XYZ file of C-alpha atoms in Angstrom:
669
model
C 259.085 146.916 -7.562
C 259.283 148.714 -10.875
C 259.575 146.922 -14.231
C 263.100 146.121 -15.426
C 263.831 147.963 -18.663
C 266.770 145.903 -19.919
C 265.406 143.367 -22.386
C 268.739 141.530 -22.659
C 268.855 140.950 -18.920
C 265.226 139.825 -18.873
C 265.979 137.278 -21.604
C 268.966 135.812 -19.691
C 268.028 132.895 -17.409
C 270.516 133.913 -14.693
C 268.159 135.134 -11.975
C 268.260 134.450 -8.257
C 266.560 135.687 -5.131
C 268.372 137.113 -2.155
C 267.466 137.663 1.456
C 269.094 139.291 4.444
C 271.002 137.058 6.854
C 271.442 137.627 10.602
C 273.105 140.892 11.598
C 276.820 140.809 12.368
C 278.535 142.538 15.260
C 278.243 145.917 13.517
C 274.559 145.523 12.783
C 275.089 144.838 9.078
C 273.106 142.032 7.472
C 274.693 140.052 4.596
C 272.723 139.490 1.382
C 272.455 135.716 0.880
C 271.722 134.327 -2.626
C 268.781 131.907 -2.792
C 267.403 129.451 -5.330
C 264.215 130.821 -6.943
C 262.449 127.446 -6.894
C 263.387 126.281 -3.382
C 263.914 129.583 -1.575
C 267.000 128.083 0.074
C 270.483 129.580 0.268
C 272.498 128.473 -2.742
C 275.711 128.732 -4.746
C 275.185 131.728 -7.018
C 277.723 130.397 -9.547
C 275.854 127.119 -10.195
C 273.525 127.395 -13.240
C 271.256 124.784 -11.638
C 270.192 127.491 -9.170
C 269.355 130.105 -11.815
C 265.882 130.836 -13.181
C 264.164 133.099 -15.695
C 263.305 136.680 -14.890
C 259.584 135.852 -14.898
C 260.097 132.991 -12.410
C 262.173 135.203 -10.130
C 259.658 138.062 -10.139
C 256.817 135.647 -9.339
C 258.776 134.248 -6.369
C 260.284 137.466 -5.056
C 257.897 137.536 -2.090
C 259.891 134.541 -0.786
C 262.998 136.687 -0.460
C 264.055 140.283 -0.081
C 264.878 140.960 -3.707
C 266.145 139.879 -7.113
C 269.684 138.821 -7.942
C 271.506 138.456 -11.267
C 274.473 136.076 -11.727
C 277.532 137.527 -13.467
C 279.775 135.519 -15.811
C 279.524 134.108 -19.348
C 279.981 137.653 -20.652
C 277.928 139.477 -18.003
C 279.946 142.101 -16.110
C 279.259 144.280 -13.097
C 280.621 147.354 -11.293
C 279.647 148.241 -7.716
C 280.116 151.629 -6.085
C 279.198 151.554 -2.399
C 280.854 154.711 -1.098
C 279.348 158.154 -1.596
C 282.157 159.221 -3.921
C 282.099 155.983 -5.944
C 278.314 156.035 -6.263
C 278.345 159.611 -7.529
C 281.058 158.831 -10.072
C 279.227 155.773 -11.426
C 275.910 157.607 -11.501
C 277.414 160.265 -13.770
C 279.844 158.222 -15.873
C 279.210 154.460 -15.961
C 278.041 152.949 -19.271
C 275.660 149.998 -19.516
C 272.557 149.420 -17.429
C 272.923 151.605 -14.312
C 270.642 151.378 -11.254
C 270.530 152.079 -7.540
C 271.561 149.251 -5.225
C 269.650 148.328 -2.037
C 272.147 150.071 0.256
C 272.085 153.351 -1.679
C 275.093 152.657 -3.876
C 275.193 152.262 -7.638
C 275.414 149.134 -9.800
C 276.355 149.022 -13.475
C 275.770 145.817 -15.452
C 277.240 145.196 -18.907
C 278.084 142.482 -21.383
C 281.457 141.812 -22.999
C 284.818 140.070 -22.510
C 286.081 138.966 -19.108
C 288.493 141.112 -17.064
C 290.422 140.578 -13.788
C 288.244 141.019 -10.703
C 288.611 144.149 -8.580
C 287.665 142.883 -5.119
C 286.500 144.881 -2.117
C 288.944 147.310 -0.549
C 288.615 150.789 0.943
C 288.284 152.456 -2.471
C 284.517 151.956 -2.596
C 284.762 150.293 -6.033
C 284.394 146.648 -7.039
C 284.206 145.094 -10.510
C 283.623 141.506 -11.591
C 283.102 139.476 -14.745
C 282.047 136.261 -13.001
C 281.941 134.414 -9.705
C 279.527 136.942 -8.147
C 275.921 137.982 -8.318
C 274.493 141.502 -8.133
C 271.318 142.485 -6.382
C 268.839 144.096 -8.783
C 266.362 146.740 -7.610
C 265.086 147.683 -11.122
C 265.505 151.327 -10.086
C 267.160 152.123 -13.390
C 268.892 155.425 -14.001
C 269.739 155.219 -17.705
C 270.756 153.153 -20.746
C 268.643 150.020 -20.411
C 270.737 148.007 -22.888
C 273.963 146.661 -21.317
C 277.186 147.511 -23.114
C 280.793 146.369 -22.683
C 282.154 147.642 -19.341
C 285.705 146.298 -19.788
C 287.229 149.497 -21.288
C 285.583 151.637 -18.596
C 286.856 149.294 -15.868
C 290.415 149.379 -17.239
C 290.559 153.137 -17.817
C 288.441 154.592 -15.019
C 287.765 152.038 -12.273
C 291.061 150.150 -11.962
C 293.154 153.282 -11.160
C 290.631 154.409 -8.525
C 290.477 150.916 -7.086
C 294.287 150.678 -6.907
C 294.538 154.039 -5.165
C 292.208 152.781 -2.483
C 294.471 149.926 -1.449
C 296.572 152.232 0.732
C 295.445 155.767 1.423
C 298.404 157.924 2.563
C 296.091 160.025 4.680
C 294.643 156.980 6.396
C 297.588 154.677 6.957
C 301.137 155.197 8.217
C 303.665 154.952 5.448
C 306.635 152.618 5.597
C 308.846 155.613 6.388
C 306.605 156.596 9.284
C 306.432 153.054 10.584
C 310.127 152.359 10.319
C 311.853 149.683 8.243
C 310.490 146.146 8.472
C 312.715 143.591 6.797
C 311.419 140.429 5.184
C 312.699 138.160 7.974
C 310.886 140.071 10.711
C 307.694 140.198 8.667
C 307.896 136.430 8.179
C 308.377 135.993 11.948
C 305.305 138.134 12.622
C 303.176 135.973 10.334
C 304.388 132.818 12.076
C 303.816 134.266 15.586
C 300.383 135.736 14.941
C 298.395 132.458 15.326
C 299.678 132.202 18.928
C 298.134 135.382 20.278
C 294.588 136.175 21.313
C 292.474 137.305 18.359
C 289.246 135.820 19.724
C 288.317 138.077 22.639
C 287.423 141.654 21.750
C 290.109 143.064 24.046
C 292.753 140.762 22.588
C 291.738 141.679 19.049
C 292.089 145.399 19.795
C 295.509 144.835 21.394
C 296.838 143.053 18.315
C 295.585 145.797 15.988
C 297.196 148.476 18.162
C 300.493 146.580 18.171
C 300.463 146.205 14.372
C 299.235 149.720 13.524
C 302.772 151.258 13.558
C 303.831 148.840 10.787
C 301.666 150.473 8.141
C 300.574 148.401 5.177
C 302.284 145.218 6.383
C 300.631 145.428 9.785
C 297.245 146.186 8.293
C 297.329 143.158 5.961
C 298.412 140.840 8.781
C 295.728 142.209 11.124
C 292.982 141.926 8.522
C 293.982 138.355 7.633
C 293.708 137.136 11.238
C 290.643 139.250 11.977
C 288.794 137.150 9.395
C 289.013 134.246 11.871
C 286.543 136.080 14.105
C 283.014 134.628 14.002
C 281.590 138.140 13.583
C 284.158 139.635 11.210
C 282.507 142.867 9.993
C 283.851 142.756 6.439
C 286.827 144.424 4.745
C 285.233 147.849 4.384
C 284.290 148.124 8.065
C 287.670 146.745 9.117
C 289.452 149.405 7.032
C 287.259 152.127 8.528
C 288.015 150.964 12.073
C 291.734 150.625 11.322
C 291.805 154.163 9.963
C 289.707 155.965 12.560
C 289.455 153.893 15.764
C 292.743 152.043 16.263
C 295.604 153.871 17.942
C 299.207 152.729 17.785
C 300.597 150.913 20.801
C 304.080 152.148 21.698
C 305.136 148.569 22.499
C 304.576 147.623 18.853
C 305.186 144.123 17.488
C 307.601 143.213 20.290
C 304.622 142.814 22.615
C 303.015 140.490 20.082
C 306.192 138.382 19.953
C 306.295 138.208 23.759
C 302.681 137.037 24.003
C 303.225 134.451 21.264
C 306.322 133.033 23.004
C 304.347 132.723 26.259
C 301.848 130.576 24.375
C 304.379 128.184 22.848
C 305.744 129.958 19.782
C 309.463 129.434 19.103
C 311.316 132.211 17.351
C 312.733 130.881 14.044
C 315.876 132.900 14.740
C 316.796 130.478 17.509
C 317.499 127.747 14.924
C 319.261 128.909 11.809
C 319.552 125.432 10.256
C 315.788 124.786 10.007
C 313.537 127.846 9.782
C 310.566 126.655 11.820
C 308.086 127.562 14.539
C 306.266 125.381 17.020
C 302.690 125.165 15.843
C 299.911 123.621 17.946
C 297.662 121.006 16.401
C 294.585 123.218 16.788
C 295.780 126.214 14.787
C 292.616 128.200 15.603
C 293.230 127.704 19.350
C 296.599 129.274 20.211
C 296.131 128.473 23.899
C 295.672 124.697 23.452
C 297.478 122.911 26.242
C 298.725 126.155 27.801
C 296.140 126.469 30.554
C 294.944 129.858 29.357
C 291.323 130.950 29.091
C 289.762 130.078 25.762
C 286.514 131.395 24.325
C 284.720 128.495 22.653
C 281.834 128.700 20.212
C 278.397 128.971 21.740
C 276.216 125.905 22.242
C 273.437 125.829 19.652
C 269.946 124.450 19.956
C 268.386 122.908 16.860
C 266.516 126.103 15.997
C 269.723 128.103 15.881
C 271.549 125.365 14.017
C 268.833 125.100 11.352
C 268.867 128.877 10.956
C 272.586 128.687 10.173
C 271.922 125.889 7.677
C 269.227 127.949 5.954
C 271.425 131.032 5.640
C 274.679 129.300 4.679
C 275.344 128.743 0.948
C 275.643 125.186 -0.256
C 279.024 123.464 -0.212
C 281.279 124.557 -3.077
C 283.663 122.329 -5.040
C 286.412 123.547 -7.346
C 285.938 120.262 -9.235
C 282.545 118.639 -8.743
C 282.506 116.244 -5.739
C 286.312 115.797 -5.713
C 287.712 118.998 -4.198
C 285.530 120.700 -1.532
C 286.432 124.307 -0.778
C 287.986 124.792 2.658
C 289.226 121.193 2.822
C 292.138 118.939 1.874
C 291.895 116.241 -0.808
C 294.439 113.396 -0.897
C 295.455 111.896 -4.266
C 297.612 108.796 -3.896
C 299.329 106.599 -6.448
C 302.485 104.565 -6.839
C 305.518 106.280 -8.329
C 305.421 106.324 -12.116
C 301.638 106.068 -12.451
C 301.389 109.679 -13.600
C 299.902 111.632 -10.696
C 302.122 114.682 -11.298
C 301.196 114.793 -14.981
C 297.536 114.335 -14.039
C 297.704 117.114 -11.438
C 299.402 119.534 -13.872
C 296.766 118.832 -16.528
C 294.003 119.143 -13.929
C 295.370 122.509 -12.824
C 295.511 123.786 -16.406
C 291.899 122.692 -16.963
C 290.862 124.620 -13.839
C 292.715 127.746 -14.958
C 290.771 127.713 -18.234
C 287.498 126.296 -16.914
C 287.788 123.297 -19.273
C 285.954 120.082 -18.339
C 288.419 117.527 -19.681
C 290.017 114.277 -18.455
C 286.524 113.235 -17.220
C 286.665 116.082 -14.648
C 283.593 118.266 -14.125
C 284.898 121.815 -13.668
C 282.252 124.488 -12.927
C 284.322 127.567 -13.822
C 287.826 128.934 -14.320
C 289.713 129.748 -11.104
C 293.264 130.762 -10.112
C 295.546 127.786 -9.419
C 298.760 127.450 -7.395
C 300.890 124.368 -8.114
C 303.574 123.759 -5.468
C 306.322 121.456 -6.709
C 308.754 120.019 -4.194
C 310.080 117.189 -6.399
C 310.418 118.395 -9.985
C 312.151 121.621 -10.951
C 310.083 124.460 -12.383
C 311.648 124.017 -15.829
C 310.539 120.369 -15.977
C 307.002 121.337 -14.938
C 307.077 124.036 -17.603
C 308.000 121.525 -20.322
C 305.154 119.252 -19.252
C 302.662 122.106 -19.136
C 303.651 123.174 -22.645
C 302.987 119.650 -23.934
C 299.691 119.445 -22.026
C 298.568 122.813 -23.415
C 299.286 121.620 -26.947
C 297.313 118.421 -26.325
C 294.383 120.531 -25.093
C 294.632 122.654 -28.275
C 295.689 125.746 -26.351
C 298.135 127.954 -28.222
C 299.975 130.991 -26.909
C 298.064 133.817 -28.564
C 294.839 135.656 -27.807
C 293.597 137.497 -24.713
C 291.458 134.603 -23.482
C 294.417 132.242 -23.592
C 296.705 134.729 -21.900
C 294.183 135.187 -19.090
C 294.018 131.426 -18.603
C 297.787 131.088 -18.462
C 297.992 133.963 -15.985
C 295.595 132.124 -13.687
C 298.053 129.222 -13.377
C 300.828 129.880 -10.819
C 303.749 127.573 -10.016
C 305.971 127.699 -6.942
C 309.138 125.598 -6.889
C 310.096 125.120 -3.230
C 313.237 123.123 -4.127
C 312.615 120.293 -1.692
C 311.782 122.526 1.285
C 309.543 120.990 3.938
C 306.268 122.308 5.352
C 306.422 120.118 8.463
C 309.349 118.555 10.361
C 309.753 116.318 13.369
C 311.243 117.605 16.608
C 312.362 116.122 19.883
C 310.374 118.662 21.900
C 306.933 118.312 20.263
C 305.348 114.952 19.329
C 303.138 116.727 16.812
C 306.115 118.062 14.883
C 306.502 121.682 13.860
C 305.542 123.801 10.900
C 308.227 125.623 8.957
C 308.528 129.097 7.519
C 307.646 127.559 4.137
C 304.137 126.715 5.414
C 303.610 130.322 6.481
C 304.857 131.402 3.060
C 302.397 128.980 1.419
C 299.411 130.761 2.925
C 300.777 134.146 1.932
C 301.245 132.979 -1.669
C 297.723 131.583 -1.790
C 296.413 134.972 -0.693
C 298.688 136.839 -3.120
C 297.697 134.740 -6.144
C 294.039 134.419 -5.161
C 294.356 130.659 -5.753
C 291.203 128.630 -5.174
C 292.868 125.303 -5.998
C 296.289 124.405 -4.610
C 298.268 121.309 -5.623
C 301.179 120.135 -3.425
C 303.546 117.609 -5.027
C 304.093 115.758 -2.789
C 303.637 114.589 0.816
C 306.819 112.533 1.028
C 308.891 115.680 0.390
C 306.999 118.362 2.304
C 306.198 116.204 5.385
C 309.476 115.269 7.092
C 307.996 113.561 10.138
C 306.720 110.080 10.943
C 304.230 109.123 8.194
C 302.962 106.360 10.495
C 302.485 108.665 13.466
C 298.878 109.571 14.250
C 299.726 112.824 16.058
C 302.091 114.457 13.518
C 299.943 113.478 10.536
C 296.827 114.887 12.229
C 298.705 118.068 13.070
C 299.926 118.530 9.497
C 296.531 117.848 7.888
C 294.871 120.173 10.434
C 297.314 122.932 9.533
C 296.566 122.514 5.817
C 292.809 122.448 6.475
C 293.143 125.655 8.477
C 294.893 127.349 5.561
C 292.267 126.064 3.110
C 289.442 127.328 5.320
C 290.983 130.763 5.839
C 291.700 131.267 2.137
C 288.548 129.615 0.707
C 290.500 127.149 -1.417
C 290.956 123.417 -1.749
C 294.394 121.924 -1.148
C 295.084 118.716 -3.079
C 297.999 116.790 -1.610
C 299.724 114.218 -3.813
C 301.072 111.150 -1.995
C 302.641 107.751 -2.606
C 300.932 104.491 -1.662
C 302.410 102.129 0.910
C 305.110 99.660 -0.031
C 302.821 96.603 0.063
C 300.378 98.159 -2.381
C 303.191 99.327 -4.632
C 304.897 95.924 -4.825
C 302.144 93.379 -4.155
C 298.913 95.180 -4.953
C 297.774 95.431 -1.328
C 294.382 96.822 -0.358
C 295.666 99.969 1.380
C 295.765 102.800 -1.125
C 297.716 105.407 0.857
C 300.987 105.410 2.787
C 301.379 105.657 6.547
C 298.970 106.276 9.406
C 295.191 106.016 9.081
C 295.254 109.731 9.904
C 296.036 110.407 6.230
C 292.647 108.904 5.418
C 290.736 110.144 8.455
C 292.083 113.689 8.355
C 290.914 114.495 4.816
C 287.321 114.756 3.633
C 288.011 113.542 0.099
C 290.498 110.924 -1.092
C 291.355 109.665 -4.574
C 293.483 106.786 -5.844
C 295.187 106.161 -9.214
C 296.445 102.791 -10.408
C 297.642 101.224 -13.638
C 295.345 98.521 -14.997
C 297.401 96.074 -17.088
C 296.289 95.219 -20.613
C 293.583 92.589 -20.739
C 292.011 90.678 -23.582
C 289.411 93.377 -24.105
C 291.165 96.559 -22.894
C 294.633 98.092 -23.425
C 296.713 99.242 -20.442
C 295.208 102.331 -18.840
C 294.977 104.287 -15.577
C 291.932 103.941 -13.314
C 291.105 106.936 -11.092
C 288.689 106.212 -8.253
C 287.112 108.436 -5.610
C 287.505 106.315 -2.477
C 286.308 108.740 0.211
C 283.722 111.528 0.057
C 282.421 112.969 3.348
C 280.946 116.185 1.943
C 279.061 114.959 -1.122
C 278.503 111.903 -3.290
C 281.464 109.984 -4.628
C 282.458 110.878 -8.164
C 282.208 108.017 -10.626
C 285.521 106.260 -11.363
C 287.093 107.168 -14.686
C 289.894 105.900 -16.908
C 292.799 107.685 -18.544
C 295.165 106.677 -21.337
C 298.814 107.698 -21.457
C 300.649 108.575 -24.641
C 303.711 106.272 -24.536
C 305.911 108.883 -26.223
C 304.936 112.079 -24.400
C 303.342 110.781 -21.203
C 300.342 113.057 -21.812
C 297.106 111.736 -20.316
C 293.769 111.742 -22.114
C 290.300 110.479 -21.324
C 289.566 106.832 -22.045
C 285.907 107.411 -22.807
C 283.089 104.986 -22.070
C 282.479 104.805 -25.810
C 286.075 103.688 -26.464
C 285.903 101.198 -23.610
C 282.623 99.799 -24.874
C 284.015 99.521 -28.397
C 287.073 97.630 -27.151
C 284.945 95.321 -25.036
C 282.466 94.756 -27.873
C 285.205 93.717 -30.275
C 286.714 91.167 -27.884
C 283.338 89.905 -26.719
C 282.058 88.998 -30.156
C 283.643 85.533 -30.218
C 282.745 84.830 -26.589
C 279.160 85.955 -27.164
C 278.829 83.501 -30.039
C 280.121 80.707 -27.804
C 277.703 81.604 -24.979
C 274.826 81.841 -27.456
C 275.547 78.349 -28.785
C 275.769 76.904 -25.276
C 272.507 78.551 -24.128
C 270.875 77.150 -27.271
C 272.253 73.660 -26.541
C 271.127 73.815 -22.907
C 267.672 74.863 -24.082
C 267.495 71.883 -26.466
C 268.458 69.529 -23.614
C 265.666 70.873 -21.430
C 268.176 72.370 -18.940
C 267.606 76.122 -19.353
C 270.136 78.688 -18.203
C 268.709 80.871 -15.461
C 268.757 84.672 -15.582
C 269.905 85.113 -11.945
C 273.291 86.788 -11.408
C 273.472 86.175 -7.632
C 272.881 83.120 -5.461
C 273.549 79.401 -5.960
C 271.823 79.087 -9.362
C 273.182 81.846 -11.585
C 273.613 81.811 -15.344
C 277.327 81.143 -14.898
C 276.653 78.215 -12.547
C 274.366 76.685 -15.160
C 276.934 77.053 -17.930
C 279.743 75.810 -15.680
C 277.783 72.662 -14.752
C 277.247 71.769 -18.416
C 280.503 73.071 -19.925
C 283.101 73.078 -17.100
C 286.123 73.427 -19.396
C 284.866 76.661 -20.991
C 283.471 78.098 -17.743
C 285.751 77.096 -14.824
C 284.116 77.236 -11.406
C 285.383 80.218 -9.368
C 287.101 82.017 -12.247
C 285.978 85.602 -11.584
C 287.481 87.054 -14.760
C 285.693 84.579 -17.052
C 282.504 85.028 -15.025
C 282.627 88.805 -15.490
C 283.168 88.480 -19.239
C 280.344 85.963 -19.579
C 278.065 88.433 -17.818
C 279.005 91.065 -20.427
C 278.485 88.574 -23.264
C 274.981 87.712 -21.998
C 274.172 91.418 -21.719
C 275.364 91.902 -25.317
C 273.151 89.052 -26.559
C 270.209 90.435 -24.631
C 270.731 93.933 -26.018
C 270.795 92.460 -29.523
C 267.528 90.593 -28.762
C 269.041 87.230 -29.680
C 268.089 85.939 -26.237
C 265.188 87.079 -24.052
C 263.949 86.447 -20.518
C 261.071 84.053 -20.050
C 259.198 83.191 -16.830
C 258.916 79.541 -15.813
C 258.447 77.215 -12.813
C 260.821 74.610 -11.448
C 259.692 71.090 -10.433
C 258.631 72.446 -7.035
C 256.449 75.082 -8.701
C 258.773 77.910 -7.653
C 258.887 80.717 -10.213
C 262.156 81.717 -11.896
C 263.389 83.407 -15.085
C 265.414 81.690 -17.806
C 267.225 82.772 -20.954
C 265.511 81.718 -24.179
C 267.114 81.749 -27.619
C 264.860 83.442 -30.163
C 264.490 81.756 -33.573
C 265.478 83.976 -36.532
C 261.828 84.193 -37.648
C 260.689 85.624 -34.315
C 259.504 89.274 -34.726
C 261.767 90.360 -31.851
C 264.893 88.630 -33.170
C 267.698 91.081 -33.820
C 265.585 94.125 -32.929
C 267.882 95.205 -30.128
C 270.314 98.082 -30.057
């Protein structure tokens, strides 16, 4: 390996290793990012996995090469076709070098720009969310410069031209007209045909080839369900050169789908829907057809997959795992819609606010089925003002463009039916996935379950089917779907223990579940909202946090630990003085107050025995506040722990009041 010449890149602690993963069906091996210190596959966007250039070079023997994380100003352009590589070699500014596969990389530093993802143009460009392999085979200009103007003027037009090559793909005129209704029917029927076997996959591509761009996008989307999907570039090459049109066209696809349980939406004009099996990745479930299941793995093979698979990603740390569904429940009027709108805006800008830990900015799709778009817009405007976001500047405009809202006007995603106990999906659910793909959303909010799920909320089968359908969409689009829901009636009216409405399937079907509730004003705290993470299957539970609501605007803000502590401290002062006096009196009587907080002889038991009126037995609220008062006195070093023995010579610890002349008195924090 030659010496890197870019001093700015060497000074940036954004380095990774990478190694080749197992070959796919076409013999290509993916480049997997790895942590420099552990050598394990990692999330290339997490700064905890980055290292210095010197650390990476020293550890490079543990991998196949060096990697450099883009973002925070660092930009990159990739040219992997012969034409693109030649163009970048001759024209790209910034640090330019050869890539491992013979292409060209350019790395620069400057403002962010919209990503240009992989297509058949041979060009890609990113300003974050990716890493570039680094060979140090530099061609010119070792000091990175701003690539954004070059991307906008030279790369974006070439990239756009590559999305549909007239020489490679049939045009709409060649393919014949395809109206929106038929295209929607094709998307709803496609999950019911065989994409898994190689022969079935080729049949579907041949049937869709005459439809041009629409057929190609549908075929590529479902091809990604294959365990050995070769990647977009190889798919486009095969579509262009190897796939021949089937004269039967999409009608054959419809026929196969109907044989496997699909119902044409045209049969029912009142509710646009299609029968959808529970296992959306198994179109032959319950039909008696042959199904190709995943291979059985021994532990060696399983551990190899673990080693080569990146760590679990979260759009918001611990709360929203990518590829899964998160449930957020609360009673009506608590503020879950306002919270979700503010959360979405924070994600669009990459702002860690409201006690949420947000790794980076991502596109967001907010689906509102209850409130009209105009009402959501008014709330978002107020939230943006509260977050000090105004409506000027490129950075702000980019953030606002990453937030997308879809008003479905009360339309349902799932409805009950007499013919299928699982219920059926609607055309709106098919449209949801298409809009996620179109917007590139990585976080989706659906407000809320009571409106979009028009089946039995207490039914195990329909709830499982609906959650499975959403999880399938999240997995296929690499996003998290956060579903807002009401709590059950008992919790709403009587404060019951169950914090979601309906069947246990709502809890069991999701991998992350959150709950919001209003905590009434107490002696030491004003009214506020407590948000708790009640279920976390794919990572640790996030710590509970508190929010305050502006009574005039409804805007939520963090109720920080500092503010909580200050409120508690103010109200505890008088109680602490009372407890101090009683501990001092007990000490003078020769009946010390024990330190223990659990068991039959706690500090509260001792105080309650001597002063029952002030410390009622069994009063949990007073007991909790006394515990805080004792902690306050201990922190202030007005009382300290001392070891002692009871009359049976058993050791224990007691609280001792320090005299004012003691050197430790008042030396606490």
